[in-house]
Coordinates of C-alpha atoms in Angstrom, one line a residue:
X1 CA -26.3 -25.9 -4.2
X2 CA -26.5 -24.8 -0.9
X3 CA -24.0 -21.7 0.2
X4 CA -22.5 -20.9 3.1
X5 CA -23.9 -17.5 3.3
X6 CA -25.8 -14.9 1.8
X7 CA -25.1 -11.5 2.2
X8 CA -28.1 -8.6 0.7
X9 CA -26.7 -5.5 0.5
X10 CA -29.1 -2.5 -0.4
X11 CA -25.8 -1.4 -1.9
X12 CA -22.8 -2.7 -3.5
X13 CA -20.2 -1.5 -5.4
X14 CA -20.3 -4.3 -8.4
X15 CA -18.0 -4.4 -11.9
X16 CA -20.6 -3.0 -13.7
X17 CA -21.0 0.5 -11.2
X18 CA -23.0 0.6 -8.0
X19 CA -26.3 -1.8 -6.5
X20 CA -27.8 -3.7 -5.0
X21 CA -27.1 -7.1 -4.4
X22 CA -27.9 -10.4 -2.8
X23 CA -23.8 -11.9 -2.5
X24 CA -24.0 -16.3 -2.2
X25 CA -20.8 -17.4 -1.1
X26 CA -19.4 -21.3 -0.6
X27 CA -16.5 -22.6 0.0
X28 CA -14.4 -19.1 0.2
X29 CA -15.4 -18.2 -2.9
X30 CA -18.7 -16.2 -4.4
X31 CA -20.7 -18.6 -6.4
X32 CA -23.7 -16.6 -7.4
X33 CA -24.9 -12.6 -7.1
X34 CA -28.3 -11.7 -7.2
X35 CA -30.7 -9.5 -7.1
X36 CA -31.4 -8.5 -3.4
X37 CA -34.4 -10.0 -2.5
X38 CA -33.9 -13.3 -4.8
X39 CA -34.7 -16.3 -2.8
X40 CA -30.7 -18.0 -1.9
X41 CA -30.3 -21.6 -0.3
X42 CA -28.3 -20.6 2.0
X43 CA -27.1 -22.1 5.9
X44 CA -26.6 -18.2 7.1
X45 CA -27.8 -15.0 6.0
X46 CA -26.9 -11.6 6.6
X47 CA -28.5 -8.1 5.4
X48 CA -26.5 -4.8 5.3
X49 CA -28.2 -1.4 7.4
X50 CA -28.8 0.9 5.0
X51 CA -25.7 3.1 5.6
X52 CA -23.1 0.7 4.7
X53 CA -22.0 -0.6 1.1
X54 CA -20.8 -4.0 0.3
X55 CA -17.0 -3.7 -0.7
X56 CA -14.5 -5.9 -1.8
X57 CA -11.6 -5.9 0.4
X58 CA -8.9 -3.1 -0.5
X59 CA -5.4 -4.9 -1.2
X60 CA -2.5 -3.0 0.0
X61 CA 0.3 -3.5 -2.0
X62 CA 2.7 -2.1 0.0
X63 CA 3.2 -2.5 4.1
X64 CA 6.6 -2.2 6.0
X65 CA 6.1 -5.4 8.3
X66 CA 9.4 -5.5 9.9
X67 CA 8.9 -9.0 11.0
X68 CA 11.1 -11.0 12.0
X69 CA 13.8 -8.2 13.3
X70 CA 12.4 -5.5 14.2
X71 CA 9.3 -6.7 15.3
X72 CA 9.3 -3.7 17.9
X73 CA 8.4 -1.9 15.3
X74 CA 5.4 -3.6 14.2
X75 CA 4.8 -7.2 13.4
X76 CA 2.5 -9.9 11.2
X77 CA 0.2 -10.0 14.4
X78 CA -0.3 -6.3 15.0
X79 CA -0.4 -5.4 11.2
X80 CA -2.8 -7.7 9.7
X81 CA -5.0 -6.7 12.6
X82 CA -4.8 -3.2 11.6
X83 CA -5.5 -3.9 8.2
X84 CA -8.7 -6.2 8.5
X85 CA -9.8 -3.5 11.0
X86 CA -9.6 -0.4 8.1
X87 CA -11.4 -2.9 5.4
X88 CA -7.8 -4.0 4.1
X89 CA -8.1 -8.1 3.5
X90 CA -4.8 -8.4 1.6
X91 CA -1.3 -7.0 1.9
X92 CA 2.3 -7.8 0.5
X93 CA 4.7 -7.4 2.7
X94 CA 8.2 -5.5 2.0
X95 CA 11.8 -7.6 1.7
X96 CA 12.7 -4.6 4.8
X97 CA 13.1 -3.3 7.5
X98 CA 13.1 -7.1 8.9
X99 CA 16.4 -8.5 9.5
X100 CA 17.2 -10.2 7.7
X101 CA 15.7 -8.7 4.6
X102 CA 14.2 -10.8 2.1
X103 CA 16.9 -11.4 -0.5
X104 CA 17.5 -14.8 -0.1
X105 CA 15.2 -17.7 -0.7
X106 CA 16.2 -18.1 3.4
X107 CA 15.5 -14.9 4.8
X108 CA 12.0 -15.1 2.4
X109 CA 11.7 -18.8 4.7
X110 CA 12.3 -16.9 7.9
X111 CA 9.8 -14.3 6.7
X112 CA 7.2 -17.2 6.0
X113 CA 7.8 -18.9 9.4
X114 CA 7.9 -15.3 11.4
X115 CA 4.4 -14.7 10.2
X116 CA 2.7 -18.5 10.7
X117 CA -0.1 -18.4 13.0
X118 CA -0.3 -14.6 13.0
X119 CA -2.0 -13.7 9.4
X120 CA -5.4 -12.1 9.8
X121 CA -5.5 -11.3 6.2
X122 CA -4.2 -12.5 3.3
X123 CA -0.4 -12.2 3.1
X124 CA 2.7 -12.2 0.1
X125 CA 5.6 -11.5 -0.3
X126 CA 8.4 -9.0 -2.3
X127 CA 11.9 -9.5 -2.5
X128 CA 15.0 -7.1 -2.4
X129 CA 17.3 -6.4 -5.1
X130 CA 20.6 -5.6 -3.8
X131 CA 24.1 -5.2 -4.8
X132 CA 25.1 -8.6 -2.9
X133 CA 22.4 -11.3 -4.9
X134 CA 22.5 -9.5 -8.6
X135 CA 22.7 -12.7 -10.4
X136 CA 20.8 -14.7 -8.4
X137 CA 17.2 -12.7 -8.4
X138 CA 15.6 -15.9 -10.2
X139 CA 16.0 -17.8 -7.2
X140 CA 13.7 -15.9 -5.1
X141 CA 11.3 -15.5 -7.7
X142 CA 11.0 -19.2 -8.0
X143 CA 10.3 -19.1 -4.1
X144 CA 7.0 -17.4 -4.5
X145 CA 7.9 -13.7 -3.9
X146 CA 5.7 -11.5 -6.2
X147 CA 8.7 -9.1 -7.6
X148 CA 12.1 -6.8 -6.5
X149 CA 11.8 -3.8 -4.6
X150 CA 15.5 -1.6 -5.2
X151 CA 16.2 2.0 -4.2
X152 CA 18.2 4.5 -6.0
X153 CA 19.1 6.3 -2.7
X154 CA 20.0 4.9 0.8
X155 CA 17.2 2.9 2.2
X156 CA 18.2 4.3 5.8
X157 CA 19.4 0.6 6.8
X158 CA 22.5 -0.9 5.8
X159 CA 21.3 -4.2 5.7
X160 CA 19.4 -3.4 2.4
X161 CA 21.7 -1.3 0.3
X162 CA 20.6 0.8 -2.8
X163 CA 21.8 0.3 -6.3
X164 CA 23.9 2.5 -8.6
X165 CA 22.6 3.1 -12.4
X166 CA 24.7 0.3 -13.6
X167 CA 23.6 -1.9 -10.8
X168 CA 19.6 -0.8 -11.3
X169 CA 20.4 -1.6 -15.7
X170 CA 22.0 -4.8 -14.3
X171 CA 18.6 -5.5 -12.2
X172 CA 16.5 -4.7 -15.1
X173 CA 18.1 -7.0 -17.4
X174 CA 18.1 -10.0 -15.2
X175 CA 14.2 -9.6 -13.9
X176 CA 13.6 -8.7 -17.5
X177 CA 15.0 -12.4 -18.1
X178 CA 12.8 -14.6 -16.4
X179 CA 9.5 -11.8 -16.8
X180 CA 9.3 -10.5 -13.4
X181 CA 8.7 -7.0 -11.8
X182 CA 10.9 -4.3 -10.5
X183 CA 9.7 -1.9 -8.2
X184 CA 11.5 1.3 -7.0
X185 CA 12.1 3.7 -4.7
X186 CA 13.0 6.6 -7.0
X187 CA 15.2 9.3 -5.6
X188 CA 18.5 9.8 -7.2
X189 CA 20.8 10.6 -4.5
X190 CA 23.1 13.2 -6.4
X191 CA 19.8 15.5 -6.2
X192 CA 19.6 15.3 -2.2
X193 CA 21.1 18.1 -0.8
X194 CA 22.2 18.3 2.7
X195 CA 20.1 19.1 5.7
X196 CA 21.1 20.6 8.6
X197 CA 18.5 19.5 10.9
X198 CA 16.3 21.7 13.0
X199 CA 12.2 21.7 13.5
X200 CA 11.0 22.9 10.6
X201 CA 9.8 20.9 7.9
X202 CA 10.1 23.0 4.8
X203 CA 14.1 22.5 5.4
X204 CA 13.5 18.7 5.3
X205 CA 11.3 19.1 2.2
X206 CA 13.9 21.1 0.4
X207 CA 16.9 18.4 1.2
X208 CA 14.5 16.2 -0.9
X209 CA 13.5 18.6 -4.4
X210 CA 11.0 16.8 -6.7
X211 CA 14.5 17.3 -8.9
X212 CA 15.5 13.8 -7.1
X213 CA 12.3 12.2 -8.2
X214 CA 12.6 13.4 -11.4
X215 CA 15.7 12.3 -12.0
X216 CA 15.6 8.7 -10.2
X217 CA 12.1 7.7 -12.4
X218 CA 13.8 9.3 -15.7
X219 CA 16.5 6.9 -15.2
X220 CA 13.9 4.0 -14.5
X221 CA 12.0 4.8 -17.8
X222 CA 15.2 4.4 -19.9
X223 CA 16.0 0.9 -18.0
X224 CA 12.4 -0.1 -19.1
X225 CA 12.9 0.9 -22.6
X226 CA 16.3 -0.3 -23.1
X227 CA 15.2 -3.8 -21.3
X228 CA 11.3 -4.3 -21.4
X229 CA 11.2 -4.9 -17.7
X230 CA 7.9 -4.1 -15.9
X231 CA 8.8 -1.5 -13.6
X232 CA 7.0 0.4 -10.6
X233 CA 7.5 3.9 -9.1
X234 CA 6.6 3.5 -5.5
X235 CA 5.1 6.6 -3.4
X236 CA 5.3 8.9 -6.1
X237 CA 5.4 12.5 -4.4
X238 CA 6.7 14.6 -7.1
X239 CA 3.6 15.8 -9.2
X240 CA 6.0 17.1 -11.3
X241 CA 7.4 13.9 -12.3
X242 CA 4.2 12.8 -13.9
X243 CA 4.7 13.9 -17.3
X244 CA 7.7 11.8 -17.6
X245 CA 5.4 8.5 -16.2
X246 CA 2.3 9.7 -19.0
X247 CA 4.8 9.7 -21.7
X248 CA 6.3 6.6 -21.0
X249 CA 2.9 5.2 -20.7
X250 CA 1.7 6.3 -24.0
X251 CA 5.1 5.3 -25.5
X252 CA 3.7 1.5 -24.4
X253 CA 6.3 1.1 -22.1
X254 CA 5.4 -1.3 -18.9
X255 CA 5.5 1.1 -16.2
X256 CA 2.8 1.7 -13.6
X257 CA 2.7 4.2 -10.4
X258 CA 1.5 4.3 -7.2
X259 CA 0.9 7.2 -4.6
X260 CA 0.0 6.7 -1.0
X261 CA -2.4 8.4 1.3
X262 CA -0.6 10.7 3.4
X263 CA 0.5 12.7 -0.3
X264 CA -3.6 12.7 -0.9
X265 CA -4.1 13.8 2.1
X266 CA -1.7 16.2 4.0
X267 CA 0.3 18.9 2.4
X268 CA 3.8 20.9 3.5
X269 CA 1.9 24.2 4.4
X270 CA 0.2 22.3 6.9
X271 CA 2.3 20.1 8.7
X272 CA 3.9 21.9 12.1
X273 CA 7.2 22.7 13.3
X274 CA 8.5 19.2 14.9
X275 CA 6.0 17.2 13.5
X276 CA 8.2 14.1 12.6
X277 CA 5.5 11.9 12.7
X278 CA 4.8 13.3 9.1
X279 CA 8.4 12.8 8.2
X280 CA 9.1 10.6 4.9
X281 CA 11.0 9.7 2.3
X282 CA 10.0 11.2 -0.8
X283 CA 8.3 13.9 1.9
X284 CA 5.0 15.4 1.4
X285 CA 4.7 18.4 -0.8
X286 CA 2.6 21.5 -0.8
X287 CA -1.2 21.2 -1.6
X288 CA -1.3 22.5 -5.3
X289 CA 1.4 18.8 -5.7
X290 CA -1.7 17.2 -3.8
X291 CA -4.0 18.0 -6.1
X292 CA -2.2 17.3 -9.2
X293 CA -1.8 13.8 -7.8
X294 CA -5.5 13.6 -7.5
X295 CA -5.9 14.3 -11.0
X296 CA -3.4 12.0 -12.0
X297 CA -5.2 9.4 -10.2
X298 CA -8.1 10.5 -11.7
X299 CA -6.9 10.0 -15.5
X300 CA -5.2 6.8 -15.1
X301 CA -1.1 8.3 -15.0
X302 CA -1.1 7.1 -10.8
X303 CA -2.4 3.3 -11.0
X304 CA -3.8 2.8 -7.7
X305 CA -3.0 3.7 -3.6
X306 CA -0.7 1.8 -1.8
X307 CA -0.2 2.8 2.2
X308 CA 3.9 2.5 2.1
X309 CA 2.9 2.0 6.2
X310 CA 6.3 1.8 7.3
X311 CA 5.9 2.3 11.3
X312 CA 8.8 2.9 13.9
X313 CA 8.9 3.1 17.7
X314 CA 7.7 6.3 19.5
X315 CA 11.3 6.9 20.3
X316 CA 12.6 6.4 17.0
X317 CA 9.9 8.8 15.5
X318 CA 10.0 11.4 17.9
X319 CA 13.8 11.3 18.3
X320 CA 15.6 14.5 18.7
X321 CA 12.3 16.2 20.5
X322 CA 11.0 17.4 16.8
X323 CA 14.6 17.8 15.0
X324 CA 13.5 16.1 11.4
X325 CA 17.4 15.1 11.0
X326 CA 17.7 12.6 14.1
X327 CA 13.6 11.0 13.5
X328 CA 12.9 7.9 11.9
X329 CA 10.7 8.3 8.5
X330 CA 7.9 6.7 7.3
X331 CA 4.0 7.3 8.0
X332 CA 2.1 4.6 10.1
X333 CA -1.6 4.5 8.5
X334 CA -2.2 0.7 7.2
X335 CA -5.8 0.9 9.3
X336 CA -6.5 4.3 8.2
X337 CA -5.6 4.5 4.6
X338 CA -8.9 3.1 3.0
X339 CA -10.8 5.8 5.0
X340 CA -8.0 8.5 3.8
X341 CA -8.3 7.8 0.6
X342 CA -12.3 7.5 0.6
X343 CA -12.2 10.8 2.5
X344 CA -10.1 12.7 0.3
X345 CA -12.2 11.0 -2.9
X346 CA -15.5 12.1 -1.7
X347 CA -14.2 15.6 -0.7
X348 CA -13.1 16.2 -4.3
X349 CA -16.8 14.6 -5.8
X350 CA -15.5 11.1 -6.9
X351 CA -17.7 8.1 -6.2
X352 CA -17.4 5.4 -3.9
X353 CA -16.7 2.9 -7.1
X354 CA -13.3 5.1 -7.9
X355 CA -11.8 5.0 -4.2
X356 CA -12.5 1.5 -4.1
X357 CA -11.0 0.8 -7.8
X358 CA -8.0 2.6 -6.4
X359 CA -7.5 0.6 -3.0
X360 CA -8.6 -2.2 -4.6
X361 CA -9.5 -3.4 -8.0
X362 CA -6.7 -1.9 -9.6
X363 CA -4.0 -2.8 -6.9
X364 CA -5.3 -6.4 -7.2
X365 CA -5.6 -6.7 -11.0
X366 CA -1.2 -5.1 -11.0
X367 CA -0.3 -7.9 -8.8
X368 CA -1.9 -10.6 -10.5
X369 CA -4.4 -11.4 -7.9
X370 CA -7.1 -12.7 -10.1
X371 CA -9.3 -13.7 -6.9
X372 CA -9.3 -10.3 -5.3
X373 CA -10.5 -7.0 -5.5
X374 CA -13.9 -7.1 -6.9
X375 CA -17.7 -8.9 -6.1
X376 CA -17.8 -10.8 -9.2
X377 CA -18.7 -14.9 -9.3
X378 CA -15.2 -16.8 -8.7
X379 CA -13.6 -14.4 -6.5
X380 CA -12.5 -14.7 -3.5
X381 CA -15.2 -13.6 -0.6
X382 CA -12.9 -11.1 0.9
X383 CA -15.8 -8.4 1.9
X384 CA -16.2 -5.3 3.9
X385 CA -19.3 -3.5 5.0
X386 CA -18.6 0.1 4.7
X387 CA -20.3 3.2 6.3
X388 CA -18.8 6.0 3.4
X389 CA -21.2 8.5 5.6
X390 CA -20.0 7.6 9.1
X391 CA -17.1 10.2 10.5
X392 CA -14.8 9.3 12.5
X393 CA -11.2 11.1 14.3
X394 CA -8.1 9.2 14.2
X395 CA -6.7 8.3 17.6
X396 CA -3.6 6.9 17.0
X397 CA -3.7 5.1 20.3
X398 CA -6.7 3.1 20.0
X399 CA -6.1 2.3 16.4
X400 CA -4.4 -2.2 16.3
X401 CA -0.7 -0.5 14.9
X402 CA 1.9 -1.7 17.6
X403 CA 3.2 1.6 18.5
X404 CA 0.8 4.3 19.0
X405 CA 2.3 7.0 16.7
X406 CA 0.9 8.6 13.6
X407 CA 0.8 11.3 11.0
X408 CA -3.3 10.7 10.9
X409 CA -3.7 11.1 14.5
X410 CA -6.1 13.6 15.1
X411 CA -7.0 13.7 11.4
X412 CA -11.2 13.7 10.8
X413 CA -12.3 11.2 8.1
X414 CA -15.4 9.2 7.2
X415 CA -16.2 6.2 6.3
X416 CA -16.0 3.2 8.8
X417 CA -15.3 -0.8 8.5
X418 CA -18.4 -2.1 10.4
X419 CA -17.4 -6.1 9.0
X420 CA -14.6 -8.0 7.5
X421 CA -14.9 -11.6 5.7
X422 CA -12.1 -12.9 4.5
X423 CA -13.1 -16.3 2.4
X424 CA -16.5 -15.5 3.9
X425 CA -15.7 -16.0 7.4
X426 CA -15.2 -13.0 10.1
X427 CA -13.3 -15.2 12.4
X428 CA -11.2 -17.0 10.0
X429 CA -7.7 -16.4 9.8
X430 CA -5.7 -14.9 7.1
X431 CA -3.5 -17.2 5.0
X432 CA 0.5 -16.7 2.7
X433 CA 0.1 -16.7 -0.4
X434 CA 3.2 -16.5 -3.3
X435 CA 2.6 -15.1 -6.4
X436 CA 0.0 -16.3 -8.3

């Protein structure tokens, strides 16, 4: 048959390690891989420079949207052009800080028609457990939405409140029911402690002890053993949490983890007085916590990377002129967080093939996403060209994020996302997807 397009790539990170490869694609999918100099019918052909590798798209799990709502904050236009920008060529979208949330098979219909004709990537869907639609969680899965994001604490909007432990056993049981996925936002609230405010961030860190974390994804694993639901820790910050997630693990209990890249990247020792943009919810912790989640990574306890971009308006983030009590949390870095995370990786003397089984494969593989994240025949042609070698620094100005405010800016990383295909095409647009 005749493809599409060929791409040879002197290097390419494949299944079976790194190499090079010839890539045929037709019809939005790859159809045949090659060596890279194999004769391929093909209608357009395309050959990598010698400093980029062949990548399958990363697939970001977890992006704060806001749309429709709060679409001052960001929105399906401005976000999916961020992402196919930093190599990201999927992304599920979270039930808030839209308005409505997505906790109705409605709101998840005004999510859908918010984001037509503005997808540059692939997009899904999660839905929101809540006290108000317990009972009625199997409608939305029907609808498409890939599982049920809860929190244990206040979400900081009261349009999306948090569950109590009988509410979150109550969860459990019913997504348990049908087979779907909880994931959670584990900080028990009787473990925050009150915070007076002020510039410094070691006082905000210490209103949020790893005790909260601790206790929250104790009281997860139990729910998982006592019901068999799959259940996720989002944004795991507590390194000290992570022989309670190993345990459960070996114990065969369904539970996966994820960390993000501003707890690989930053740490508490670092971060400067008033620096709200760095302000989040579990925060970042000091560097020897950082390391212990890159080792975690490393030995399989963290799953994967997931952004947790959850942007704000400069005067919601810098509220308060550096007072981490009045600012908005939550780290903008969707565009970024591929070259974070590749950074931090290669710093540390991990391979290409790991940072991308971390933004990628794995992610893909925990959402079901059988046609993403890896260069194998049958997949979907979602494909970056990667420079791991070229640096860059972080302007959070220039960067496609709506508002132009960031804990990375400033921040030096390498590795740069000279091309995007999505289904093969760089000028194709991104399409919804439910779950699989």
């Amino acid at each position: 048959m005749t493809s599409d397009l060929v791409i040879r790539a002197p290097r390419a990170i494949l299944p079976g390690g790194e190499g090079p490869a010839a890539v045929a694609i037709a019809g939005g999918r790859i159809v045949a891989i090659t060596s890279v100099d194999a004769p391929v019918d093909a209608r357009a052909e395309i050959t990598l420079a010698p400093d980029e590798v062949l990548l399958p798209g990363a697939v970001d799990t977890h992006v704060h949207v806001n749309e429709p709502g709060r679409t001052a904050w960001e929105g399906f236009d401005s976000a999916t052009r961020a992402a196919r920008a930093g190599g990201v060529t999927t992304l599920i979208d979270m039930p808030l800080n839209s308005i409505p949330p997505t906790t109705t098979p409605a709101a998840l219909d005004a999510k859908r028609a918010a984001a037509t004709g503005k997808t540059h990537v692939t997009v899904g869907f999660w839905g929101g457990a809540v006290p108000e639609n317990l009972g009625s969680l199997r409608e939305l899965w029907d609808a498409g939405v890939f599982g049920f994001k809860c929190f244990l604490a206040p979400s900081g909007v009261d349009e999306f409140g948090h569950l109590d432990r009988g509410q979150l056993r109550s969860a459990m049981e019913e997504i348990a029911g049908f087979g779907g996925r909880l994931i959670v936002h584990a900080e028990d609230p009787a473990g925050l402690l009150p915070h007076a405010g002020g510039r410094d961030y070691q006082g905000f860190v210490d209103s949020r002890p790893e005790a909260s974390e601790l206790s929250a994804i104790a009281a997860v694993i139990d729910g998982v053993r006592a019901t068999g639901v799959r259940a996720h820790i989002l944004h795991l910050s507590a390194a000290s949490a992570l022989p309670l997630v190993a345990a459960a693990k070996a114990e065969g209990l369904p539970l996966t983890a994820e960390t993000c890249p501003h707890y690989l990247t930053f740490d508490a020792e670092h971060i400067p007085a008033g620096g709200t943009q760095f302000k989040c919810c579990p925060p970042i912790r000091d560097a020897a916590n950082r390391e212990a989640l890159w080792a975690a990574l490393a030995d399989g306890t963290i799953d994967f990377v997931a952004s947790d971009h959850s942007p704000a308006t400069a005067e919601l983030k810098l509220a308060g002129a550096g007072d981490f009590a009045a600012a908005w949390g939550g780290i903008a870095g969707l565009q970024v967080s591929v070259a974070a995370v590749w950074t931090g990786a290669r710093a540390r003397g991990f391979p290409l093939a790991d940072a991308v089984g971390w933004v990628s494969t794995r992610p893909a593989a925990w959402a079901g996403l059988g046609g993403k994240g890896a260069i194998s025949v049958g997949r979907d042609a979602d494909l970056v060209a990667f420079a791991p070698d070229a640096p860059f620094e972080v302007h959070a100005a220039d960067l496609e994020h709506r508002n132009p405010v960031s804990a990375f800016d400033g921040a030096r990383l390498m590795g740069r996302a000279r091309r995007v295909w999505i289904g093969g095409s760089e000028t194709a647009d991104g399409v919804m997807i439910g779950r699989p």
